[in-house]
Amino acid sequence: MSVISGKKVLLGVTAGIAAYKSAYLVRLLVKKGAEVRVVMTPSAKDFVTPLTLSTLSKNEVFSSFVDEENENAQWNNHVALGLWADLFLIAPATANTLSKMAQGNSDNLLIATYLSAKCPVYFAPAMDLDMYQHPSTLKTFEILQSFGNTIIPATHGELASGLVGQGRMAEPEDIIAFLEEDIARKLPLKGKKFLITAGPTYEAIDPVRFIGNHSSGKMGYAIAEESARLGAEVVLISGPTSLSLHNESIRKISVTSAQEMYEQAKHYFVSCDVAILSAAVADYRPKQVAVQKIKKMTTGLTLELEKTPDILASLGVEKQDQFLVGFALETENELENAKTKLKKKNLDLIVLNSLNDEGVGFGADTNKVTLIDASNKTYPFGVKEKGDVAKDIIQIIIEKIHA
Ligand code: C5P
C-alpha cells in the first residue's frame, strides 16, 4: 500500500508547457488511493483544461476567487482548501509562481491557498534552462526550502524552447516516487520496531475443546495497522481471529495458547522499541491436556486449572529501554486499579477500557479508553471507532517516545 493512499492531495497547476503532464499526475495520484483536488492559476487554463482535471480528479477545479461565469457564484475559499490538504504539490511550478510564493504574494487563488496551507508543500519547477540557473530563481528555491517546502528538482533534457539543459519538470512517475520516498522517510515511527499482541488465546482441554474468550482482536489489529502506517516495523503476535491485515509490511505470527504467545513475545521483545500488549490472554489453562477427546460422562466433569504466564508482567521485569504498554479492563475502581497495574507491571502506559459505556468492548467496532502514563497523568477519550482509538493511542506513544 502506498503512503499516499488515503491522503488529501492538493495539486497546484501553473502556466507552463509541462501542465499537459498534470492530467497524468492526477491519474497516478488517484490510482495510488489519494483524494485529489486541483487549483490552477488563471493562465494555466491555456495549457490544460479544468474539464480534463476535474474529470480525472472527480472534483471541481478552482482557478479564481469567484467563478466569473456564474452570477450566483460563491467565493472560493482558499483558506478551507489550504487546510483541507494533507499535502500540497505544485507541479508544474513556474518561475513566476515560485517567486510569488517566496514573496508572500497572494494575487491569485493558488498562491493565496499556498499561504493558508499548513501541510507539507512540494514543488516541481519547470522552466527554461537559463531561467532555472538565474540567481533570482536559485534564491527563490533557497527561500522556499527555508520555509520547509521541498523541491522536486527539474531534470535535464530537451526544453520547449528547443534548448537542451536542466529545466524539464520531473516525469509524473518520478514525482510520485519522490513523494512516496520522502513521506516514508519522514514518518514519525520510521526506524522503530513495534511488538503488538492481539486477540484471544485458546487453552486446550483435549484435542477438540478449549477455554477461550470473546476477544475479536480488532483493537490490536487497528493498533498494528496504525503503527505500520506511521512507518513502524511491526510484528503482530495474534491469537486465533478471523481478521486480515491491509498493510503488507506487518509481520504476523499466529499463535494459539498463552504459552505460545509468551514465547514469541519474549523473543521479539528483546529487540523492539515499543511493545503494546492488547491481547486478551487467558489467565488459566487446564493443568492436564487430555490426549484423547474426553468422553461424555453421566456425572459432571471437574477441570483443574493452573495460571498461564503473565506475559505483560514478565516483559515488565525484563524491560530495558523498551516502551511498554498494557491494557486494563476493569469493572470497578477503574482508574485506581489501572494505576496499580501500571506500577506493579512496570509499564510506561496503560490503556484502560471502559466497560460501563454502550457499544464498547469485545467484538464491538467502537471503544472508549483512558490512557494513564507512568507519572499518573490521565488522557480520557470519548467513544470512537477502534481505528480512531488506535490513532489516539499511537499519537500519545509518539509524544512520549520522542519527548
Ligand atoms: O492483569 P490483567 O490480565 O488485567 O492485565 C491485562 C493486560 O495484561 C493486557 O495488556 C494483557 O494483554 C496482558 N496479559 C498478559 N498475559 C496474561 C494476562 C494478561 O500479557 N497472562
Short mmCIF file of C-alpha atoms and ligand atoms in Angstrom, two decimals:
data_model
loop_
_atom_site.label_atom_id
_atom_site.label_comp_id
_atom_site.label_asym_id
_atom_site.label_seq_id
_atom_site.Cartn_x
_atom_site.Cartn_y
_atom_site.Cartn_z
CA MET A 1 0.00 0.00 0.00
CA SER A 2 1.32 3.43 -0.95
CA VAL A 3 1.98 6.02 1.77
CA ILE A 4 -0.06 8.36 -0.43
CA SER A 5 -3.15 6.15 -0.07
CA GLY A 6 -5.93 7.97 1.78
CA LYS A 7 -4.12 11.29 1.67
CA LYS A 8 -5.85 14.50 0.61
CA VAL A 9 -3.60 15.84 -2.10
CA LEU A 10 -3.98 19.37 -3.44
CA LEU A 11 -2.36 19.71 -6.85
CA GLY A 12 -1.41 23.23 -7.91
CA VAL A 13 -1.03 23.67 -11.66
CA THR A 14 0.70 26.74 -13.07
CA ALA A 15 1.17 28.04 -16.61
CA GLY A 16 3.99 26.01 -18.07
CA ILE A 17 4.05 23.72 -21.09
CA ALA A 18 4.55 20.81 -18.68
CA ALA A 19 0.97 21.43 -17.45
CA TYR A 20 -0.12 18.85 -20.04
CA LYS A 21 1.52 16.27 -17.76
CA SER A 22 -0.61 17.29 -14.77
CA ALA A 23 -3.52 15.25 -16.15
CA TYR A 24 -1.37 12.16 -15.86
CA LEU A 25 -0.20 13.27 -12.43
CA VAL A 26 -3.82 13.45 -11.22
CA ARG A 27 -4.43 9.98 -12.65
CA LEU A 28 -1.44 8.49 -10.88
CA LEU A 29 -2.31 10.13 -7.56
CA VAL A 30 -5.88 8.79 -7.77
CA LYS A 31 -4.52 5.34 -8.64
CA LYS A 32 -2.36 5.47 -5.52
CA GLY A 33 -5.52 5.98 -3.47
CA ALA A 34 -5.25 9.74 -2.90
CA GLU A 35 -8.20 12.12 -2.84
CA VAL A 36 -7.19 14.83 -5.30
CA ARG A 37 -8.29 18.44 -5.71
CA VAL A 38 -6.79 20.79 -8.24
CA VAL A 39 -6.16 24.51 -8.01
CA MET A 40 -4.85 26.32 -11.11
CA THR A 41 -3.50 29.76 -11.86
CA PRO A 42 -5.74 31.60 -14.38
CA SER A 43 -3.14 31.27 -17.18
CA ALA A 44 -2.65 27.55 -16.53
CA LYS A 45 -6.07 27.08 -18.17
CA ASP A 46 -4.43 27.99 -21.51
CA PHE A 47 -2.28 24.87 -21.19
CA VAL A 48 -4.67 22.24 -19.81
CA THR A 49 -8.42 22.44 -19.37
CA PRO A 50 -10.12 22.40 -15.97
CA LEU A 51 -12.59 19.91 -17.50
CA THR A 52 -9.83 17.33 -18.01
CA LEU A 53 -8.53 17.77 -14.48
CA SER A 54 -11.94 17.81 -12.82
CA THR A 55 -12.96 14.66 -14.70
CA LEU A 56 -9.81 12.83 -13.65
CA SER A 57 -9.86 14.07 -10.05
CA LYS A 58 -13.67 13.70 -9.76
CA ASN A 59 -13.66 17.08 -8.05
CA GLU A 60 -14.38 20.64 -9.10
CA VAL A 61 -11.25 22.53 -10.18
CA PHE A 62 -10.69 26.02 -8.79
CA SER A 63 -8.79 28.82 -10.50
CA SER A 64 -10.21 32.10 -9.21
CA PHE A 65 -11.62 33.55 -6.02
CA VAL A 66 -15.07 33.73 -7.66
CA ASP A 67 -16.39 31.93 -10.70
CA GLU A 68 -16.89 34.84 -13.18
CA GLU A 69 -19.22 32.91 -15.49
CA ASN A 70 -21.70 32.12 -12.74
CA GLU A 71 -23.60 35.16 -11.47
CA ASN A 72 -24.64 33.32 -8.29
CA ALA A 73 -21.06 32.25 -7.74
CA GLN A 74 -19.74 31.96 -4.26
CA TRP A 75 -16.32 32.88 -3.02
CA ASN A 76 -13.86 30.01 -3.44
CA ASN A 77 -12.41 29.64 -0.01
CA HIS A 78 -8.64 29.36 -0.28
CA VAL A 79 -8.33 29.01 3.49
CA ALA A 80 -10.56 25.92 3.60
CA LEU A 81 -8.77 24.46 0.56
CA GLY A 82 -5.35 25.01 2.14
CA LEU A 83 -6.42 23.50 5.44
CA TRP A 84 -8.14 20.56 3.70
CA ALA A 85 -4.88 19.31 2.18
CA ASP A 86 -2.57 16.74 3.77
CA LEU A 87 -0.07 17.55 1.04
CA PHE A 88 0.22 20.40 -1.47
CA LEU A 89 2.07 19.58 -4.69
CA ILE A 90 2.70 22.39 -7.15
CA ALA A 91 3.58 20.84 -10.50
CA PRO A 92 4.50 22.33 -12.85
CA ALA A 93 5.74 25.28 -10.79
CA THR A 94 6.76 28.22 -12.94
CA ALA A 95 9.42 30.79 -12.01
CA ASN A 96 6.64 33.36 -11.72
CA THR A 97 4.53 31.38 -9.22
CA LEU A 98 7.56 30.29 -7.22
CA SER A 99 8.83 33.84 -6.84
CA LYS A 100 5.37 34.97 -5.73
CA MET A 101 5.29 32.15 -3.17
CA ALA A 102 8.68 33.23 -1.86
CA GLN A 103 7.50 36.85 -1.55
CA GLY A 104 4.16 36.09 0.11
CA ASN A 105 2.17 37.48 -2.82
CA SER A 106 -1.48 36.43 -2.96
CA ASP A 107 -2.97 37.82 -6.17
CA ASN A 108 -4.39 34.51 -7.38
CA LEU A 109 -6.21 31.61 -5.76
CA LEU A 110 -3.27 29.18 -5.99
CA ILE A 111 -0.76 31.34 -4.14
CA ALA A 112 -3.36 32.55 -1.63
CA THR A 113 -4.05 28.87 -0.92
CA TYR A 114 -0.31 28.32 -0.53
CA LEU A 115 -0.24 30.97 2.21
CA SER A 116 -3.10 29.25 4.04
CA ALA A 117 -1.81 25.69 3.77
CA LYS A 118 -0.32 24.14 6.90
CA CYS A 119 0.61 20.82 5.27
CA PRO A 120 3.92 19.81 3.64
CA VAL A 121 4.43 21.60 0.33
CA TYR A 122 6.33 20.12 -2.63
CA PHE A 123 7.11 21.99 -5.83
CA ALA A 124 8.33 20.66 -9.16
CA PRO A 125 9.85 23.54 -11.14
CA ALA A 126 9.51 23.67 -14.91
CA MET A 127 11.24 26.42 -16.88
CA ASP A 128 13.88 27.13 -19.45
CA LEU A 129 17.48 26.30 -18.54
CA ASP A 130 18.64 29.92 -18.19
CA MET A 131 15.66 30.80 -16.02
CA TYR A 132 16.41 27.72 -13.89
CA GLN A 133 20.01 28.85 -13.32
CA HIS A 134 19.25 32.54 -12.78
CA PRO A 135 20.48 33.75 -9.37
CA SER A 136 16.99 35.07 -8.68
CA THR A 137 15.43 31.61 -9.27
CA LEU A 138 18.13 29.89 -7.22
CA LYS A 139 17.46 32.39 -4.42
CA THR A 140 13.72 31.60 -4.70
CA PHE A 141 14.42 27.86 -4.31
CA GLU A 142 16.52 28.64 -1.25
CA ILE A 143 13.83 30.83 0.32
CA LEU A 144 11.10 28.24 -0.28
CA GLN A 145 13.25 25.47 1.18
CA SER A 146 13.93 27.67 4.23
CA PHE A 147 10.11 27.76 4.67
CA GLY A 148 10.21 23.95 4.89
CA ASN A 149 8.98 23.38 1.31
CA THR A 150 10.55 20.57 -0.67
CA ILE A 151 11.88 20.94 -4.19
CA ILE A 152 11.46 18.10 -6.68
CA PRO A 153 14.31 19.11 -8.99
CA ALA A 154 13.79 19.58 -12.69
CA THR A 155 15.56 17.12 -14.96
CA HIS A 156 17.97 17.58 -17.83
CA GLY A 157 16.77 17.28 -21.42
CA GLU A 158 15.14 18.98 -24.34
CA LEU A 159 13.07 22.01 -23.37
CA ALA A 160 10.07 23.70 -25.01
CA SER A 161 12.42 26.41 -26.33
CA GLY A 162 14.38 23.79 -28.27
CA LEU A 163 17.37 24.30 -25.99
CA VAL A 164 18.79 21.41 -24.00
CA GLY A 165 19.52 21.67 -20.28
CA GLN A 166 18.04 21.42 -16.78
CA GLY A 167 14.50 22.71 -16.52
CA ARG A 168 12.17 19.90 -17.57
CA MET A 169 9.60 19.10 -14.91
CA ALA A 170 10.32 15.71 -13.37
CA GLU A 171 8.22 12.99 -15.01
CA PRO A 172 4.90 12.26 -13.21
CA GLU A 173 6.04 8.72 -12.20
CA ASP A 174 9.24 10.19 -10.76
CA ILE A 175 7.30 12.88 -8.88
CA ILE A 176 5.11 10.20 -7.30
CA ALA A 177 8.17 8.08 -6.42
CA PHE A 178 9.84 11.16 -4.90
CA LEU A 179 6.74 11.91 -2.78
CA GLU A 180 6.44 8.32 -1.60
CA GLU A 181 10.10 8.10 -0.66
CA ASP A 182 10.12 11.49 1.08
CA ILE A 183 6.89 10.86 3.02
CA ALA A 184 8.08 7.38 4.11
CA ARG A 185 11.43 8.78 5.26
CA LYS A 186 9.74 11.45 7.39
CA LEU A 187 7.13 9.19 9.03
CA PRO A 188 7.18 9.65 12.82
CA LEU A 189 7.74 5.94 13.55
CA LYS A 190 10.32 5.32 10.82
CA GLY A 191 13.06 3.04 12.18
CA LYS A 192 11.03 1.97 15.25
CA LYS A 193 10.27 -1.67 15.95
CA PHE A 194 6.85 -2.42 17.40
CA LEU A 195 5.70 -5.63 19.04
CA ILE A 196 1.92 -5.95 19.35
CA THR A 197 -0.15 -8.78 20.78
CA ALA A 198 -3.80 -9.17 19.81
CA GLY A 199 -6.81 -11.45 20.02
CA PRO A 200 -7.73 -14.18 22.46
CA THR A 201 -5.74 -17.28 23.40
CA TYR A 202 -7.21 -20.78 23.35
CA GLU A 203 -6.18 -23.16 26.12
CA ALA A 204 -6.66 -26.78 25.13
CA ILE A 205 -8.76 -29.12 27.27
CA ASP A 206 -8.41 -32.02 24.87
CA PRO A 207 -7.74 -32.30 21.09
CA VAL A 208 -11.11 -30.71 20.23
CA ARG A 209 -12.05 -28.42 23.11
CA PHE A 210 -10.54 -25.30 24.60
CA ILE A 211 -11.07 -22.50 27.09
CA GLY A 212 -11.15 -19.15 25.31
CA ASN A 213 -12.81 -15.74 25.33
CA HIS A 214 -14.78 -13.45 23.01
CA SER A 215 -11.91 -11.10 22.09
CA SER A 216 -12.13 -10.24 18.37
CA GLY A 217 -8.61 -8.83 18.11
CA LYS A 218 -9.96 -5.69 16.38
CA MET A 219 -8.26 -3.26 18.75
CA GLY A 220 -4.81 -4.86 18.43
CA TYR A 221 -5.10 -5.16 14.65
CA ALA A 222 -6.09 -1.49 14.41
CA ILE A 223 -3.05 -0.56 16.51
CA ALA A 224 -0.81 -2.67 14.28
CA GLU A 225 -2.19 -1.01 11.12
CA GLU A 226 -1.80 2.48 12.58
CA SER A 227 1.79 1.86 13.76
CA ALA A 228 2.74 0.49 10.34
CA ARG A 229 1.01 3.39 8.57
CA LEU A 230 3.23 5.75 10.53
CA GLY A 231 6.36 3.88 9.48
CA ALA A 232 6.97 1.37 12.30
CA GLU A 233 8.30 -2.10 11.58
CA VAL A 234 5.54 -4.19 13.15
CA VAL A 235 5.49 -7.75 14.50
CA LEU A 236 1.93 -8.74 15.39
CA ILE A 237 1.57 -11.81 17.57
CA SER A 238 -2.01 -12.83 17.11
CA GLY A 239 -4.21 -15.35 18.83
CA PRO A 240 -6.97 -17.00 16.75
CA THR A 241 -9.06 -14.33 14.99
CA SER A 242 -10.95 -14.01 11.70
CA LEU A 243 -9.27 -10.71 10.88
CA SER A 244 -6.99 -9.88 7.99
CA LEU A 245 -4.39 -7.16 7.63
CA HIS A 246 -4.27 -4.45 4.95
CA ASN A 247 -0.69 -3.34 5.38
CA GLU A 248 1.56 -5.97 3.85
CA SER A 249 4.59 -4.80 5.81
CA ILE A 250 3.15 -6.14 9.10
CA ARG A 251 4.71 -9.45 10.09
CA LYS A 252 2.01 -11.59 11.63
CA ILE A 253 2.86 -14.52 13.86
CA SER A 254 -0.11 -16.72 14.61
CA VAL A 255 -0.28 -18.44 17.97
CA THR A 256 -2.97 -20.34 19.82
CA SER A 257 -2.15 -20.60 23.50
CA ALA A 258 -0.88 -18.16 26.15
CA GLN A 259 2.32 -20.22 26.37
CA GLU A 260 2.99 -19.80 22.62
CA MET A 261 2.21 -16.09 22.79
CA TYR A 262 4.55 -15.77 25.78
CA GLU A 263 7.44 -17.45 23.96
CA GLN A 264 7.05 -15.34 20.81
CA ALA A 265 6.58 -12.12 22.80
CA LYS A 266 9.74 -12.77 24.84
CA HIS A 267 11.67 -13.44 21.64
CA TYR A 268 10.66 -10.22 19.85
CA PHE A 269 10.65 -8.03 22.96
CA VAL A 270 14.46 -8.01 23.23
CA SER A 271 14.90 -6.04 20.01
CA CYS A 272 11.76 -3.92 19.98
CA ASP A 273 11.37 -0.23 20.84
CA VAL A 274 7.69 -0.32 21.76
CA ALA A 275 5.57 -3.26 22.94
CA ILE A 276 1.78 -2.94 23.08
CA LEU A 277 0.08 -5.92 24.70
CA SER A 278 -3.57 -5.73 23.78
CA ALA A 279 -4.28 -9.48 23.66
CA ALA A 280 -6.95 -10.90 25.95
CA VAL A 281 -4.72 -13.67 27.23
CA ALA A 282 -6.45 -16.48 29.12
CA ASP A 283 -5.45 -16.29 32.77
CA TYR A 284 -5.94 -20.02 33.39
CA ARG A 285 -5.41 -23.22 31.43
CA PRO A 286 -6.21 -26.86 32.16
CA LYS A 287 -3.40 -28.40 34.19
CA GLN A 288 -3.60 -31.59 32.15
CA VAL A 289 -4.47 -31.62 28.45
CA ALA A 290 -6.22 -34.91 27.66
CA VAL A 291 -4.53 -36.74 24.80
CA GLN A 292 -7.85 -38.19 23.59
CA LYS A 293 -11.23 -36.49 23.39
CA ILE A 294 -12.81 -36.59 26.84
CA LYS A 295 -15.86 -38.87 26.73
CA LYS A 296 -19.20 -37.55 27.91
CA MET A 297 -19.83 -38.73 31.44
CA THR A 298 -23.05 -39.26 33.30
CA THR A 299 -21.73 -37.22 36.19
CA GLY A 300 -20.12 -33.78 36.00
CA LEU A 301 -16.55 -33.07 34.99
CA THR A 302 -14.03 -31.15 37.06
CA LEU A 303 -11.11 -29.48 35.35
CA GLU A 304 -8.11 -28.44 37.39
CA LEU A 305 -6.77 -25.13 36.12
CA GLU A 306 -3.37 -23.51 36.53
CA LYS A 307 -2.20 -19.97 35.87
CA THR A 308 -0.84 -19.05 32.45
CA PRO A 309 2.32 -16.95 32.31
CA ASP A 310 1.60 -13.23 32.70
CA ILE A 311 3.29 -12.04 29.53
CA LEU A 312 2.99 -8.35 30.32
CA ALA A 313 4.36 -8.70 33.85
CA SER A 314 7.31 -10.77 32.69
CA LEU A 315 8.20 -8.24 29.96
CA GLY A 316 7.95 -5.55 32.65
CA VAL A 317 10.66 -7.40 34.60
CA GLU A 318 12.90 -7.77 31.53
CA LYS A 319 12.37 -4.22 30.32
CA GLN A 320 15.47 -2.20 29.39
CA ASP A 321 14.78 0.80 27.10
CA GLN A 322 11.55 -0.54 25.62
CA PHE A 323 8.34 1.47 25.98
CA LEU A 324 5.84 -0.98 27.42
CA VAL A 325 2.08 -0.55 27.05
CA GLY A 326 -0.55 -2.73 28.68
CA PHE A 327 -4.34 -2.83 28.63
CA ALA A 328 -6.69 -2.99 31.58
CA LEU A 329 -10.32 -3.96 31.56
CA GLU A 330 -11.81 -3.04 34.91
CA THR A 331 -15.36 -3.13 36.17
CA GLU A 332 -14.94 -1.22 39.44
CA ASN A 333 -12.49 1.36 40.80
CA GLU A 334 -11.32 1.56 37.22
CA LEU A 335 -8.73 4.34 37.47
CA GLU A 336 -7.25 3.18 40.76
CA ASN A 337 -6.94 -0.43 39.63
CA ALA A 338 -5.38 0.61 36.31
CA LYS A 339 -2.84 2.83 38.10
CA THR A 340 -1.93 -0.02 40.44
CA LYS A 341 -1.46 -2.37 37.46
CA LEU A 342 0.72 0.20 35.70
CA LYS A 343 3.12 0.31 38.68
CA LYS A 344 3.00 -3.38 39.51
CA LYS A 345 3.81 -4.47 35.95
CA ASN A 346 6.42 -1.73 35.39
CA LEU A 347 4.57 -0.18 32.43
CA ASP A 348 5.09 3.15 30.70
CA LEU A 349 1.47 3.49 29.68
CA ILE A 350 -1.77 1.67 30.37
CA VAL A 351 -4.92 1.74 28.26
CA LEU A 352 -8.00 1.49 30.43
CA ASN A 353 -11.01 0.06 28.59
CA SER A 354 -14.29 1.19 29.99
CA LEU A 355 -16.99 -1.46 30.03
CA ASN A 356 -19.52 0.92 31.52
CA ASP A 357 -20.38 2.51 28.18
CA GLU A 358 -22.69 1.27 25.47
CA GLY A 359 -21.25 -0.10 22.22
CA VAL A 360 -17.75 -0.67 23.51
CA GLY A 361 -15.62 -3.66 24.36
CA PHE A 362 -15.20 -7.18 22.98
CA GLY A 363 -16.32 -7.69 19.39
CA ALA A 364 -17.62 -4.10 19.06
CA ASP A 365 -16.32 -1.70 16.42
CA THR A 366 -16.06 1.11 18.93
CA ASN A 367 -14.16 1.58 22.15
CA LYS A 368 -13.73 4.15 24.90
CA VAL A 369 -10.38 4.41 26.58
CA THR A 370 -8.45 6.42 29.11
CA LEU A 371 -4.67 6.36 28.93
CA ILE A 372 -2.55 6.69 32.05
CA ASP A 373 1.17 7.36 31.87
CA ALA A 374 3.93 6.48 34.35
CA SER A 375 3.52 9.82 36.16
CA ASN A 376 -0.21 9.06 36.61
CA LYS A 377 -1.26 11.67 34.07
CA THR A 378 -4.56 10.61 32.51
CA TYR A 379 -5.77 11.14 28.94
CA PRO A 380 -9.52 10.45 28.68
CA PHE A 381 -11.12 9.95 25.23
CA GLY A 382 -14.73 9.62 24.06
CA VAL A 383 -16.39 6.64 22.33
CA LYS A 384 -14.74 6.20 18.93
CA GLU A 385 -14.22 3.70 16.13
CA LYS A 386 -11.40 1.32 17.05
CA GLY A 387 -9.31 2.75 14.17
CA ASP A 388 -9.56 6.22 15.73
CA VAL A 389 -8.85 4.86 19.21
CA ALA A 390 -5.68 3.30 17.74
CA LYS A 391 -4.73 6.73 16.33
CA ASP A 392 -5.13 8.34 19.78
CA ILE A 393 -3.05 5.62 21.46
CA ILE A 394 -0.25 5.79 18.89
CA GLN A 395 -0.23 9.61 18.99
CA ILE A 396 0.36 9.58 22.76
CA ILE A 397 3.07 6.93 22.36
CA ILE A 398 4.80 9.08 19.70
CA GLU A 399 4.72 12.09 22.06
CA LYS A 400 6.18 10.00 24.87
CA ILE A 401 8.96 8.26 22.93
CA HIS A 402 10.05 11.46 21.20
CA ALA A 403 9.88 13.54 24.40
O1 C5P B 1 -3.75 -8.19 34.82
P1 C5P B 1 -4.62 -8.18 33.63
O2 C5P B 1 -4.81 -9.53 32.99
O3 C5P B 1 -5.90 -7.45 33.81
O4 C5P B 1 -3.82 -7.29 32.58
C1 C5P B 1 -4.25 -7.09 31.27
C2 C5P B 1 -3.04 -6.81 30.44
O5 C5P B 1 -2.10 -7.86 30.64
C3 C5P B 1 -3.29 -6.79 28.95
O6 C5P B 1 -2.39 -5.86 28.39
C4 C5P B 1 -2.98 -8.21 28.52
O7 C5P B 1 -2.57 -8.27 27.17
C5 C5P B 1 -1.87 -8.59 29.47
N1 C5P B 1 -1.81 -10.00 29.86
C6 C5P B 1 -0.72 -10.77 29.51
N2 C5P B 1 -0.62 -12.06 29.91
C7 C5P B 1 -1.57 -12.63 30.67
C8 C5P B 1 -2.69 -11.86 31.05
C9 C5P B 1 -2.78 -10.57 30.62
O8 C5P B 1 0.14 -10.26 28.80
N3 C5P B 1 -1.45 -13.88 31.03
#
